[in-house]
PDB file of C-alpha atoms in Angstrom:
ATOM      1  CA  MET A  24      89.557 118.405 119.355  1.00 94.00           C
ATOM      2  CA  ASN A  25      90.515 115.294 117.404  1.00 98.00           C
ATOM      3  CA  VAL A  26      93.947 113.736 117.955  1.00 98.00           C
ATOM      4  CA  LEU A  27      95.426 110.811 116.046  1.00 98.00           C
ATOM      5  CA  VAL A  28      97.809 108.590 118.011  1.00 97.00           C
ATOM      6  CA  LEU A  29     100.377 106.720 115.953  1.00 97.00           C
ATOM      7  CA  PHE A  30     101.296 103.659 117.986  1.00 95.00           C
ATOM      8  CA  CYS A  31     104.910 102.452 117.660  1.00 93.00           C
ATOM      9  CA  GLY A  32     105.342 100.496 120.886  1.00 90.00           C
ATOM     10  CA  GLY A  33     108.170 101.383 123.248  1.00 89.00           C
ATOM     11  CA  THR A  34     108.771 101.145 126.988  1.00 91.00           C
ATOM     12  CA  LEU A  35     105.529 102.850 128.011  1.00 90.00           C
ATOM     13  CA  VAL A  36     103.489  99.749 126.985  1.00 91.00           C
ATOM     14  CA  MET A  37     106.037  97.080 127.914  1.00 88.00           C
ATOM     15  CA  GLU A  38     105.431  94.335 130.478  1.00 85.00           C
ATOM     16  CA  GLU A  39     107.770  92.454 132.763  1.00 80.00           C
ATOM     17  CA  SER A  40     108.431  88.809 131.886  1.00 76.00           C
ATOM     18  CA  ARG A  41     108.747  86.088 134.508  1.00 70.00           C
ATOM     19  CA  HIS A  42     112.519  86.502 134.145  1.00 72.00           C
ATOM     20  CA  GLY A  43     112.293  90.186 135.080  1.00 72.00           C
ATOM     21  CA  VAL A  44     112.966  91.410 131.536  1.00 78.00           C
ATOM     22  CA  TRP A  45     110.927  94.245 130.027  1.00 83.00           C
ATOM     23  CA  GLN A  46     109.389  93.085 126.771  1.00 80.00           C
ATOM     24  CA  VAL A  47     106.843  94.214 124.186  1.00 79.00           C
ATOM     25  CA  PRO A  48     103.469  92.475 124.658  1.00 83.00           C
ATOM     26  CA  PRO A  49     101.236  91.336 121.771  1.00 84.00           C
ATOM     27  CA  ARG A  50      99.681  94.084 119.640  1.00 83.00           C
ATOM     28  CA  GLU A  51      96.174  94.253 121.105  1.00 88.00           C
ATOM     29  CA  ARG A  52      97.358  94.120 124.710  1.00 86.00           C
ATOM     30  CA  ALA A  53      99.997  96.746 123.987  1.00 88.00           C
ATOM     31  CA  ILE A  54      97.380  99.166 122.656  1.00 89.00           C
ATOM     32  CA  GLN A  55      95.138  98.391 125.625  1.00 91.00           C
ATOM     33  CA  ASN A  56      98.051  99.137 127.964  1.00 90.00           C
ATOM     34  CA  LEU A  57      98.379 102.534 126.296  1.00 92.00           C
ATOM     35  CA  LEU A  58      94.696 103.455 126.457  1.00 90.00           C
ATOM     36  CA  SER A  59      94.387 102.301 130.069  1.00 91.00           C
ATOM     37  CA  LEU A  60      97.055 104.771 131.219  1.00 93.00           C
ATOM     38  CA  GLU A  61      94.357 107.429 131.694  1.00 94.00           C
ATOM     39  CA  PRO A  62      90.691 106.578 131.031  1.00 92.00           C
ATOM     40  CA  ARG A  63      89.687 110.263 131.234  1.00 94.00           C
ATOM     41  CA  LEU A  64      91.627 111.352 128.150  1.00 93.00           C
ATOM     42  CA  SER A  65      88.348 111.947 126.320  1.00 93.00           C
ATOM     43  CA  GLU A  66      88.041 115.070 128.482  1.00 94.00           C
ATOM     44  CA  LEU A  67      91.051 116.470 126.603  1.00 94.00           C
ATOM     45  CA  ALA A  68      90.417 115.230 123.072  1.00 96.00           C
ATOM     46  CA  GLN A  69      88.773 112.574 120.967  1.00 96.00           C
ATOM     47  CA  LEU A  70      91.520 110.012 120.361  1.00 96.00           C
ATOM     48  CA  GLU A  71      91.933 107.541 117.551  1.00 95.00           C
ATOM     49  CA  VAL A  72      94.818 105.067 117.666  1.00 94.00           C
ATOM     50  CA  HIS A  73      96.458 103.968 114.440  1.00 94.00           C
ATOM     51  CA  TYR A  74      98.901 101.060 114.590  1.00 93.00           C
ATOM     52  CA  VAL A  75     102.308 101.572 112.968  1.00 95.00           C
ATOM     53  CA  ASP A  76     104.330  98.887 114.753  1.00 93.00           C
ATOM     54  CA  ASN A  77     104.840  97.373 118.186  1.00 90.00           C
ATOM     55  CA  ILE A  78     108.592  97.259 118.716  1.00 89.00           C
ATOM     56  CA  ASP A  79     111.500  98.220 120.868  1.00 89.00           C
ATOM     57  CA  SER A  80     112.627 101.497 119.308  1.00 94.00           C
ATOM     58  CA  ALA A  81     116.114 100.100 118.687  1.00 94.00           C
ATOM     59  CA  ASN A  82     114.414  98.360 115.746  1.00 95.00           C
ATOM     60  CA  ILE A  83     113.068 101.558 114.156  1.00 97.00           C
ATOM     61  CA  THR A  84     114.106 101.977 110.499  1.00 98.00           C
ATOM     62  CA  PRO A  85     113.740 104.690 107.826  1.00 98.00           C
ATOM     63  CA  ASP A  86     110.811 102.677 106.451  1.00 98.00           C
ATOM     64  CA  HIS A  87     108.971 103.356 109.710  1.00 97.00           C
ATOM     65  CA  TRP A  88     109.663 107.067 109.314  1.00 98.00           C
ATOM     66  CA  ASP A  89     108.203 107.081 105.800  1.00 98.00           C
ATOM     67  CA  ARG A  90     105.129 105.208 107.031  1.00 97.00           C
ATOM     68  CA  MET A  91     104.595 107.734 109.836  1.00 98.00           C
ATOM     69  CA  ILE A  92     104.963 110.603 107.368  1.00 98.00           C
ATOM     70  CA  ASP A  93     102.426 109.006 105.021  1.00 97.00           C
ATOM     71  CA  GLU A  94      99.971 108.354 107.852  1.00 97.00           C
ATOM     72  CA  ILE A  95     100.130 111.932 109.114  1.00 98.00           C
ATOM     73  CA  ALA A  96      99.962 113.461 105.632  1.00 97.00           C
ATOM     74  CA  SER A  97      97.013 111.326 104.516  1.00 97.00           C
ATOM     75  CA  ARG A  98      95.013 112.173 107.660  1.00 97.00           C
ATOM     76  CA  TYR A  99      96.268 115.703 108.120  1.00 98.00           C
ATOM     77  CA  ALA A 100      92.976 117.466 107.413  1.00 97.00           C
ATOM     78  CA  ALA A 101      90.944 115.226 109.713  1.00 97.00           C
ATOM     79  CA  TYR A 102      92.844 115.821 112.956  1.00 98.00           C
ATOM     80  CA  ASP A 103      93.839 118.814 115.042  1.00 98.00           C
ATOM     81  CA  GLY A 104      97.043 117.205 116.288  1.00 98.00           C
ATOM     82  CA  PHE A 105      99.077 114.017 116.326  1.00 98.00           C
ATOM     83  CA  VAL A 106     100.826 111.998 119.046  1.00 98.00           C
ATOM     84  CA  VAL A 107     103.498 109.393 118.286  1.00 98.00           C
ATOM     85  CA  THR A 108     104.184 106.882 121.061  1.00 97.00           C
ATOM     86  CA  HIS A 109     107.777 105.748 120.757  1.00 96.00           C
ATOM     87  CA  GLY A 110     110.635 104.140 122.641  1.00 95.00           C
ATOM     88  CA  THR A 111     113.170 106.570 124.040  1.00 97.00           C
ATOM     89  CA  ASP A 112     116.346 105.074 122.545  1.00 96.00           C
ATOM     90  CA  THR A 113     115.713 106.381 119.021  1.00 98.00           C
ATOM     91  CA  MET A 114     112.979 108.934 119.683  1.00 98.00           C
ATOM     92  CA  ALA A 115     115.247 111.890 118.879  1.00 98.00           C
ATOM     93  CA  TYR A 116     116.183 110.322 115.528  1.00 98.00           C
ATOM     94  CA  THR A 117     112.521 109.867 114.631  1.00 98.00           C
ATOM     95  CA  ALA A 118     111.675 113.398 115.774  1.00 98.00           C
ATOM     96  CA  SER A 119     114.361 114.820 113.482  1.00 98.00           C
ATOM     97  CA  ALA A 120     113.335 112.592 110.575  1.00 98.00           C
ATOM     98  CA  LEU A 121     109.683 113.651 110.828  1.00 98.00           C
ATOM     99  CA  SER A 122     110.809 117.286 111.013  1.00 98.00           C
ATOM    100  CA  PHE A 123     112.412 116.996 107.575  1.00 98.00           C
ATOM    101  CA  GLY A 124     109.742 114.744 106.092  1.00 98.00           C
ATOM    102  CA  LEU A 125     106.841 117.035 107.050  1.00 98.00           C
ATOM    103  CA  GLN A 126     107.703 120.567 105.961  1.00 96.00           C
ATOM    104  CA  ASP A 127     105.805 123.660 107.115  1.00 96.00           C
ATOM    105  CA  LEU A 128     103.607 121.826 109.595  1.00 98.00           C
ATOM    106  CA  GLY A 129     100.667 123.888 110.786  1.00 98.00           C
ATOM    107  CA  LYS A 130      99.717 121.465 113.545  1.00 98.00           C
ATOM    108  CA  PRO A 131     101.602 119.743 116.377  1.00 98.00           C
ATOM    109  CA  VAL A 132     103.131 116.292 115.902  1.00 98.00           C
ATOM    110  CA  VAL A 133     104.171 115.233 119.407  1.00 98.00           C
ATOM    111  CA  LEU A 134     106.464 112.319 120.247  1.00 98.00           C
ATOM    112  CA  THR A 135     106.493 110.857 123.721  1.00 98.00           C
ATOM    113  CA  GLY A 136     107.353 107.701 125.617  1.00 97.00           C
ATOM    114  CA  ALA A 137     108.468 106.590 129.053  1.00 96.00           C
ATOM    115  CA  GLN A 138     111.444 105.461 131.065  1.00 96.00           C
ATOM    116  CA  ILE A 139     109.302 103.100 133.184  1.00 94.00           C
ATOM    117  CA  PRO A 140     106.529 100.891 131.756  1.00 93.00           C
ATOM    118  CA  GLY A 141     102.992 102.074 132.406  1.00 91.00           C
ATOM    119  CA  ARG A 142     102.071  98.956 134.378  1.00 89.00           C
ATOM    120  CA  PHE A 143     104.522  99.919 137.144  1.00 92.00           C
ATOM    121  CA  ILE A 144     103.218 102.095 139.984  1.00 92.00           C
ATOM    122  CA  GLU A 145     106.201 104.485 139.690  1.00 95.00           C
ATOM    123  CA  THR A 146     105.752 104.958 135.942  1.00 95.00           C
ATOM    124  CA  ASP A 147     106.228 108.229 134.097  1.00 96.00           C
ATOM    125  CA  ALA A 148     104.162 106.902 131.166  1.00 95.00           C
ATOM    126  CA  ARG A 149     100.824 108.332 132.256  1.00 96.00           C
ATOM    127  CA  ARG A 150     102.105 111.851 132.790  1.00 97.00           C
ATOM    128  CA  ASN A 151     104.063 111.903 129.532  1.00 97.00           C
ATOM    129  CA  PHE A 152     101.190 110.538 127.452  1.00 97.00           C
ATOM    130  CA  VAL A 153      98.615 112.887 128.986  1.00 97.00           C
ATOM    131  CA  ASN A 154     100.886 115.885 128.488  1.00 98.00           C
ATOM    132  CA  ALA A 155     101.600 114.875 124.902  1.00 98.00           C
ATOM    133  CA  VAL A 156      97.854 114.897 124.200  1.00 98.00           C
ATOM    134  CA  ARG A 157      97.561 118.291 125.913  1.00 98.00           C
ATOM    135  CA  VAL A 158     100.313 119.740 123.722  1.00 98.00           C
ATOM    136  CA  ALA A 159      98.739 118.165 120.624  1.00 98.00           C
ATOM    137  CA  THR A 160      95.653 120.323 121.281  1.00 98.00           C
ATOM    138  CA  ALA A 161      97.606 123.520 122.026  1.00 97.00           C
ATOM    139  CA  ASP A 162      98.301 126.483 119.751  1.00 97.00           C
ATOM    140  CA  ILE A 163     101.673 125.244 118.568  1.00 98.00           C
ATOM    141  CA  ALA A 164     102.957 123.746 115.321  1.00 98.00           C
ATOM    142  CA  GLY A 165     105.817 121.494 114.287  1.00 98.00           C
ATOM    143  CA  VAL A 166     107.388 118.240 115.399  1.00 98.00           C
ATOM    144  CA  LEU A 167     107.902 118.215 119.164  1.00 98.00           C
ATOM    145  CA  VAL A 168     109.110 115.910 121.925  1.00 98.00           C
ATOM    146  CA  VAL A 169     107.196 116.027 125.201  1.00 98.00           C
ATOM    147  CA  PHE A 170     108.982 114.330 128.077  1.00 98.00           C
ATOM    148  CA  ASP A 171     108.871 114.934 131.802  1.00 97.00           C
ATOM    149  CA  ARG A 172     108.373 118.706 132.167  1.00 95.00           C
ATOM    150  CA  GLU A 173     109.788 119.736 128.805  1.00 97.00           C
ATOM    151  CA  VAL A 174     108.418 120.596 125.388  1.00 98.00           C
ATOM    152  CA  LEU A 175     111.315 120.315 122.944  1.00 98.00           C
ATOM    153  CA  LEU A 176     111.669 121.142 119.276  1.00 98.00           C
ATOM    154  CA  GLY A 177     111.896 117.735 117.619  1.00 98.00           C
ATOM    155  CA  ALA A 178     114.989 118.426 115.541  1.00 98.00           C
ATOM    156  CA  ARG A 179     116.845 119.742 118.612  1.00 98.00           C
ATOM    157  CA  ALA A 180     115.920 116.926 120.996  1.00 98.00           C
ATOM    158  CA  THR A 181     118.687 114.604 122.192  1.00 98.00           C
ATOM    159  CA  LYS A 182     118.614 111.817 124.744  1.00 97.00           C
ATOM    160  CA  VAL A 183     121.041 112.547 127.592  1.00 96.00           C
ATOM    161  CA  SER A 184     120.187 109.974 130.255  1.00 96.00           C
ATOM    162  CA  GLU A 185     119.290 106.293 130.273  1.00 94.00           C
ATOM    163  CA  SER A 186     117.563 106.468 133.662  1.00 94.00           C
ATOM    164  CA  LYS A 187     116.525 110.033 134.571  1.00 96.00           C
ATOM    165  CA  LEU A 188     112.875 110.803 134.017  1.00 95.00           C
ATOM    166  CA  SER A 189     114.046 114.039 132.395  1.00 96.00           C
ATOM    167  CA  ALA A 190     115.821 111.976 129.751  1.00 96.00           C
ATOM    168  CA  PHE A 191     115.886 114.555 126.937  1.00 97.00           C
ATOM    169  CA  GLN A 192     117.397 117.976 126.463  1.00 97.00           C
ATOM    170  CA  SER A 193     117.349 120.553 123.717  1.00 97.00           C
ATOM    171  CA  ALA A 194     120.672 120.790 121.870  1.00 96.00           C
ATOM    172  CA  ASN A 195     121.979 124.354 121.728  1.00 96.00           C
ATOM    173  CA  ARG A 196     118.535 125.948 121.786  1.00 94.00           C
ATOM    174  CA  PRO A 197     116.082 126.783 124.574  1.00 94.00           C
ATOM    175  CA  HIS A 198     113.057 124.545 125.108  1.00 95.00           C
ATOM    176  CA  VAL A 199     109.943 125.686 123.251  1.00 97.00           C
ATOM    177  CA  GLY A 200     107.716 125.071 126.231  1.00 97.00           C
ATOM    178  CA  GLU A 201     107.382 123.804 129.771  1.00 97.00           C
ATOM    179  CA  ILE A 202     104.792 121.647 131.496  1.00 96.00           C
ATOM    180  CA  ARG A 203     103.674 123.298 134.715  1.00 94.00           C
ATOM    181  CA  VAL A 204     100.112 123.486 136.059  1.00 94.00           C
ATOM    182  CA  ASP A 205      99.487 124.904 132.608  1.00 94.00           C
ATOM    183  CA  ILE A 206     101.485 124.542 129.397  1.00 95.00           C
ATOM    184  CA  ARG A 207     103.781 127.516 128.948  1.00 96.00           C
ATOM    185  CA  LEU A 208     105.046 128.025 125.415  1.00 95.00           C
ATOM    186  CA  HIS A 209     108.072 130.128 124.599  1.00 94.00           C
ATOM    187  CA  GLN A 210     107.416 133.218 122.512  1.00 91.00           C
ATOM    188  CA  THR A 211     109.517 131.718 119.693  1.00 89.00           C
ATOM    189  CA  ALA A 212     107.283 128.633 119.421  1.00 95.00           C
ATOM    190  CA  LYS A 213     105.618 128.403 116.013  1.00 96.00           C
ATOM    191  CA  ARG A 214     101.850 128.686 116.070  1.00 97.00           C
ATOM    192  CA  ARG A 215      99.180 126.853 114.121  1.00 98.00           C
ATOM    193  CA  HIS A 216      98.460 127.874 110.524  1.00 97.00           C
ATOM    194  CA  ASP A 217      96.355 126.692 107.592  1.00 96.00           C
ATOM    195  CA  ARG A 218      99.015 126.326 104.907  1.00 96.00           C
ATOM    196  CA  PRO A 219      99.235 122.828 103.416  1.00 95.00           C
ATOM    197  CA  VAL A 220     101.950 120.532 104.750  1.00 97.00           C
ATOM    198  CA  ARG A 221     104.682 119.539 102.278  1.00 97.00           C
ATOM    199  CA  VAL A 222     105.659 115.881 102.277  1.00 98.00           C
ATOM    200  CA  GLU A 223     109.393 115.252 101.702  1.00 97.00           C
ATOM    201  CA  LYS A 224     109.965 111.662 102.743  1.00 97.00           C
ATOM    202  CA  GLY A 225     112.907 109.394 101.874  1.00 98.00           C
ATOM    203  CA  PHE A 226     116.019 108.534 103.914  1.00 98.00           C
ATOM    204  CA  ASP A 227     119.184 106.803 102.701  1.00 98.00           C
ATOM    205  CA  PRO A 228     120.881 104.961 105.606  1.00 98.00           C
ATOM    206  CA  ASN A 229     124.218 104.647 103.749  1.00 98.00           C
ATOM    207  CA  VAL A 230     125.882 106.931 106.315  1.00 98.00           C
ATOM    208  CA  ILE A 231     128.830 106.102 108.567  1.00 98.00           C
ATOM    209  CA  VAL A 232     129.624 107.868 111.852  1.00 98.00           C
ATOM    210  CA  SER A 233     133.255 107.712 112.991  1.00 97.00           C
ATOM    211  CA  THR A 234     134.764 109.124 116.186  1.00 97.00           C
ATOM    212  CA  LEU A 235     138.258 110.560 116.329  1.00 97.00           C
ATOM    213  CA  PHE A 236     140.463 109.980 119.362  1.00 96.00           C
ATOM    214  CA  PRO A 237     144.124 110.643 120.185  1.00 96.00           C
ATOM    215  CA  GLY A 238     146.360 108.279 118.262  1.00 94.00           C
ATOM    216  CA  ARG A 239     143.693 107.064 115.852  1.00 95.00           C
ATOM    217  CA  SER A 240     145.191 106.302 112.491  1.00 94.00           C
ATOM    218  CA  PRO A 241     143.317 107.602 109.449  1.00 96.00           C
ATOM    219  CA  LYS A 242     143.810 104.205 107.804  1.00 96.00           C
ATOM    220  CA  SER A 243     140.593 102.625 109.086  1.00 95.00           C
ATOM    221  CA  ILE A 244     138.548 105.652 108.032  1.00 97.00           C
ATOM    222  CA  LEU A 245     140.189 105.711 104.600  1.00 97.00           C
ATOM    223  CA  GLU A 246     139.216 102.056 104.224  1.00 96.00           C
ATOM    224  CA  ILE A 247     135.604 102.956 105.046  1.00 95.00           C
ATOM    225  CA  LEU A 248     135.632 105.588 102.315  1.00 96.00           C
ATOM    226  CA  GLU A 249     136.597 102.950  99.770  1.00 96.00           C
ATOM    227  CA  THR A 250     133.517 100.812 100.506  1.00 95.00           C
ATOM    228  CA  GLY A 251     131.127 103.024  98.544  1.00 93.00           C
ATOM    229  CA  ILE A 252     129.425 104.796 101.436  1.00 97.00           C
ATOM    230  CA  GLY A 253     127.090 107.673 100.710  1.00 98.00           C
ATOM    231  CA  ALA A 254     128.467 110.055 103.318  1.00 98.00           C
ATOM    232  CA  LEU A 255     130.711 110.190 106.387  1.00 98.00           C
ATOM    233  CA  ILE A 256     130.182 111.988 109.703  1.00 98.00           C
ATOM    234  CA  LEU A 257     133.345 112.678 111.697  1.00 98.00           C
ATOM    235  CA  ARG A 258     133.004 113.324 115.407  1.00 98.00           C
ATOM    236  CA  ALA A 259     135.973 115.631 115.882  1.00 97.00           C
ATOM    237  CA  TYR A 260     137.256 117.665 118.830  1.00 97.00           C
ATOM    238  CA  GLY A 261     136.119 120.992 120.278  1.00 96.00           C
ATOM    239  CA  THR A 262     135.337 123.397 117.454  1.00 95.00           C
ATOM    240  CA  GLY A 263     135.527 120.612 114.879  1.00 96.00           C
ATOM    241  CA  ASN A 264     139.289 120.309 115.070  1.00 95.00           C
ATOM    242  CA  LEU A 265     141.241 117.346 113.688  1.00 95.00           C
ATOM    243  CA  ALA A 266     144.772 116.012 113.964  1.00 95.00           C
ATOM    244  CA  SER A 267     146.972 117.024 111.068  1.00 95.00           C
ATOM    245  CA  HIS A 268     147.167 113.475 109.696  1.00 94.00           C
ATOM    246  CA  HIS A 269     143.367 113.314 109.499  1.00 95.00           C
ATOM    247  CA  VAL A 270     143.395 115.895 106.714  1.00 95.00           C
ATOM    248  CA  GLU A 271     144.194 113.006 104.380  1.00 96.00           C
ATOM    249  CA  ILE A 272     140.663 111.750 105.010  1.00 97.00           C
ATOM    250  CA  MET A 273     139.234 114.932 103.555  1.00 96.00           C
ATOM    251  CA  ARG A 274     141.541 114.781 100.561  1.00 97.00           C
ATOM    252  CA  ARG A 275     140.552 111.213  99.687  1.00 97.00           C
ATOM    253  CA  ALA A 276     136.857 111.864 100.317  1.00 97.00           C
ATOM    254  CA  GLY A 277     137.041 114.736  97.847  1.00 97.00           C
ATOM    255  CA  GLU A 278     138.585 112.459  95.215  1.00 97.00           C
ATOM    256  CA  LEU A 279     135.809 109.896  95.752  1.00 97.00           C
ATOM    257  CA  GLY A 280     133.022 112.470  95.880  1.00 97.00           C
ATOM    258  CA  VAL A 281     131.968 111.421  99.387  1.00 98.00           C
ATOM    259  CA  PRO A 282     130.534 114.256 101.506  1.00 98.00           C
ATOM    260  CA  VAL A 283     132.105 114.516 104.965  1.00 98.00           C
ATOM    261  CA  VAL A 284     130.229 116.304 107.749  1.00 98.00           C
ATOM    262  CA  VAL A 285     132.347 117.296 110.738  1.00 98.00           C
ATOM    263  CA  THR A 286     130.736 117.732 114.144  1.00 98.00           C
ATOM    264  CA  SER A 287     132.042 118.204 117.665  1.00 97.00           C
ATOM    265  CA  GLN A 288     132.190 115.594 120.400  1.00 97.00           C
ATOM    266  CA  CYS A 289     131.172 118.341 122.835  1.00 95.00           C
ATOM    267  CA  LEU A 290     127.562 118.283 124.027  1.00 90.00           C
ATOM    268  CA  GLU A 291     127.249 122.050 123.840  1.00 93.00           C
ATOM    269  CA  GLY A 292     128.371 124.644 121.355  1.00 92.00           C
ATOM    270  CA  ALA A 293     129.052 124.612 117.632  1.00 95.00           C
ATOM    271  CA  THR A 294     131.793 123.864 115.154  1.00 97.00           C
ATOM    272  CA  ARG A 295     134.039 126.751 114.186  1.00 96.00           C
ATOM    273  CA  MET A 296     136.507 124.935 112.005  1.00 96.00           C
ATOM    274  CA  GLY A 297     138.122 128.023 110.570  1.00 94.00           C
ATOM    275  CA  ARG A 298     139.504 128.985 113.982  1.00 93.00           C
ATOM    276  CA  TYR A 299     142.451 126.552 113.821  1.00 93.00           C
ATOM    277  CA  GLU A 300     144.853 125.779 110.986  1.00 95.00           C
ATOM    278  CA  VAL A 301     144.000 122.092 110.502  1.00 95.00           C
ATOM    279  CA  GLY A 302     140.277 122.794 110.635  1.00 95.00           C
ATOM    280  CA  LYS A 303     140.714 125.461 107.971  1.00 95.00           C
ATOM    281  CA  GLN A 304     142.621 122.971 105.802  1.00 96.00           C
ATOM    282  CA  ALA A 305     139.760 120.491 106.148  1.00 97.00           C
ATOM    283  CA  LEU A 306     137.252 123.167 105.122  1.00 97.00           C
ATOM    284  CA  ASP A 307     139.348 124.027 102.083  1.00 97.00           C
ATOM    285  CA  LEU A 308     139.267 120.341 101.114  1.00 97.00           C
ATOM    286  CA  GLY A 309     135.466 120.201 101.292  1.00 97.00           C
ATOM    287  CA  ALA A 310     134.540 119.437 104.909  1.00 98.00           C
ATOM    288  CA  ILE A 311     130.955 120.364 105.777  1.00 98.00           C
ATOM    289  CA  GLU A 312     130.530 121.945 109.192  1.00 97.00           C
ATOM    290  CA  ALA A 313     127.680 120.630 111.323  1.00 98.00           C
ATOM    291  CA  TYR A 314     127.560 123.872 113.325  1.00 97.00           C
ATOM    292  CA  ASP A 315     125.234 123.406 116.325  1.00 97.00           C
ATOM    293  CA  MET A 316     123.056 120.486 115.195  1.00 98.00           C
ATOM    294  CA  SER A 317     122.517 117.508 117.479  1.00 98.00           C
ATOM    295  CA  MET A 318     124.050 114.169 116.519  1.00 98.00           C
ATOM    296  CA  GLU A 319     120.618 112.673 115.878  1.00 98.00           C
ATOM    297  CA  CYS A 320     119.716 115.589 113.642  1.00 98.00           C
ATOM    298  CA  ILE A 321     122.972 115.408 111.661  1.00 98.00           C
ATOM    299  CA  VAL A 322     122.443 111.717 110.927  1.00 98.00           C
ATOM    300  CA  THR A 323     118.814 111.974 109.832  1.00 98.00           C
ATOM    301  CA  LYS A 324     119.297 115.199 107.883  1.00 98.00           C
ATOM    302  CA  LEU A 325     122.217 113.680 105.994  1.00 98.00           C
ATOM    303  CA  MET A 326     120.185 110.532 105.284  1.00 98.00           C
ATOM    304  CA  TRP A 327     117.389 112.780 104.003  1.00 98.00           C
ATOM    305  CA  ALA A 328     119.800 114.821 101.879  1.00 98.00           C
ATOM    306  CA  LEU A 329     121.290 111.735 100.213  1.00 98.00           C
ATOM    307  CA  THR A 330     117.923 110.791  98.712  1.00 98.00           C
ATOM    308  CA  ARG A 331     117.860 114.168  96.991  1.00 97.00           C
ATOM    309  CA  THR A 332     121.420 114.506  95.679  1.00 97.00           C
ATOM    310  CA  ARG A 333     124.851 112.893  95.737  1.00 95.00           C
ATOM    311  CA  GLU A 334     126.734 116.076  94.883  1.00 96.00           C
ATOM    312  CA  PRO A 335     128.855 117.235  97.852  1.00 96.00           C
ATOM    313  CA  ALA A 336     128.200 120.914  97.087  1.00 96.00           C
ATOM    314  CA  GLU A 337     124.455 120.325  97.095  1.00 98.00           C
ATOM    315  CA  ILE A 338     124.710 118.232 100.254  1.00 98.00           C
ATOM    316  CA  ARG A 339     126.512 121.165 101.879  1.00 97.00           C
ATOM    317  CA  GLU A 340     123.727 123.511 100.855  1.00 97.00           C
ATOM    318  CA  ILE A 341     121.084 121.218 102.354  1.00 98.00           C
ATOM    319  CA  MET A 342     123.025 120.700 105.585  1.00 98.00           C
ATOM    320  CA  HIS A 343     123.439 124.467 105.945  1.00 98.00           C
ATOM    321  CA  THR A 344     119.783 125.273 105.281  1.00 97.00           C
ATOM    322  CA  ASP A 345     117.601 125.761 108.341  1.00 97.00           C
ATOM    323  CA  TYR A 346     114.377 123.871 107.570  1.00 97.00           C
ATOM    324  CA  CYS A 347     112.794 123.627 111.006  1.00 97.00           C
ATOM    325  CA  GLY A 348     114.962 125.465 113.522  1.00 96.00           C
ATOM    326  CA  GLU A 349     117.549 122.685 113.610  1.00 98.00           C
ATOM    327  CA  VAL A 350     120.714 124.661 112.804  1.00 98.00           C
ATOM    328  CA  THR A 351     122.295 128.066 113.339  1.00 95.00           C
ATOM    329  CA  VAL A 352     124.648 128.769 110.448  1.00 89.00           C
ATOM    330  CA  ARG A 353     127.598 131.083 111.006  1.00 78.00           C
ATOM    331  CA  ARG A 354     128.875 132.321 107.672  1.00 64.00           C
TER     332      ARG A 354
END
């Protein structure tokens, strides 16, 4: 099988400087570091590496996402699967972005990386890269994250540890597969198909994320609303609950036509804003529930929505549409 590797840099190809700092090496050496992780990969698939960028993933931008989408779409017919090598810090954001930019994928697009550079003897880079190629040749479709022993749906992946080798988890949904001696896919995993992929690129980064905490005055958030932002994400409490004085944020956002998505600070579960009085008031004033989406997914989906409409009602409809398994909507 033929697999295209989109090279974006990241920890798995980094080298240690003389000061002990991990850094990205020059382009050609970085690609060589990747290919030298396992010389026998040709036993799994015929690989071709296409250079996107060679950066620490903290420097990833929406322009990179559009370039990846274009590269995959333009070469879609020529390859059986795709692997994206990526730094871990923003991998979940990229996985969600690609999930929205490549609709109805009939082939696997697999993101992977490492916690320890491949040049270190204790590295996890080899295993992750090899397993990503294995999954890219499997009977599965969609954007996925392969890391440690897990196969995760891309739009549900979230980074939960800065140092564990099992750095990613699936937000509010079971993993779609597991790496054992063999690759075991969950029965709900989408399988390959021959329908054409739909390209829906474009991400507007004019989004602000603000966290509520006890005693926080709404003043600073109201000031943010006045700056002309495209949308606001509020990290609220529990079920999406707010303090009573935060309702003024929703009122002013409605006057300005700024969509406000409310999510929970909890790692598990979903918003249920209608359960408490203040949450119900916020809903009545136009708040958009995030339900059970991950933070990375909320951000990228909202960025994606803003390139398609600025109308809060239409933004709500997009945020509450399940495009790739990213959200469970409770009406």
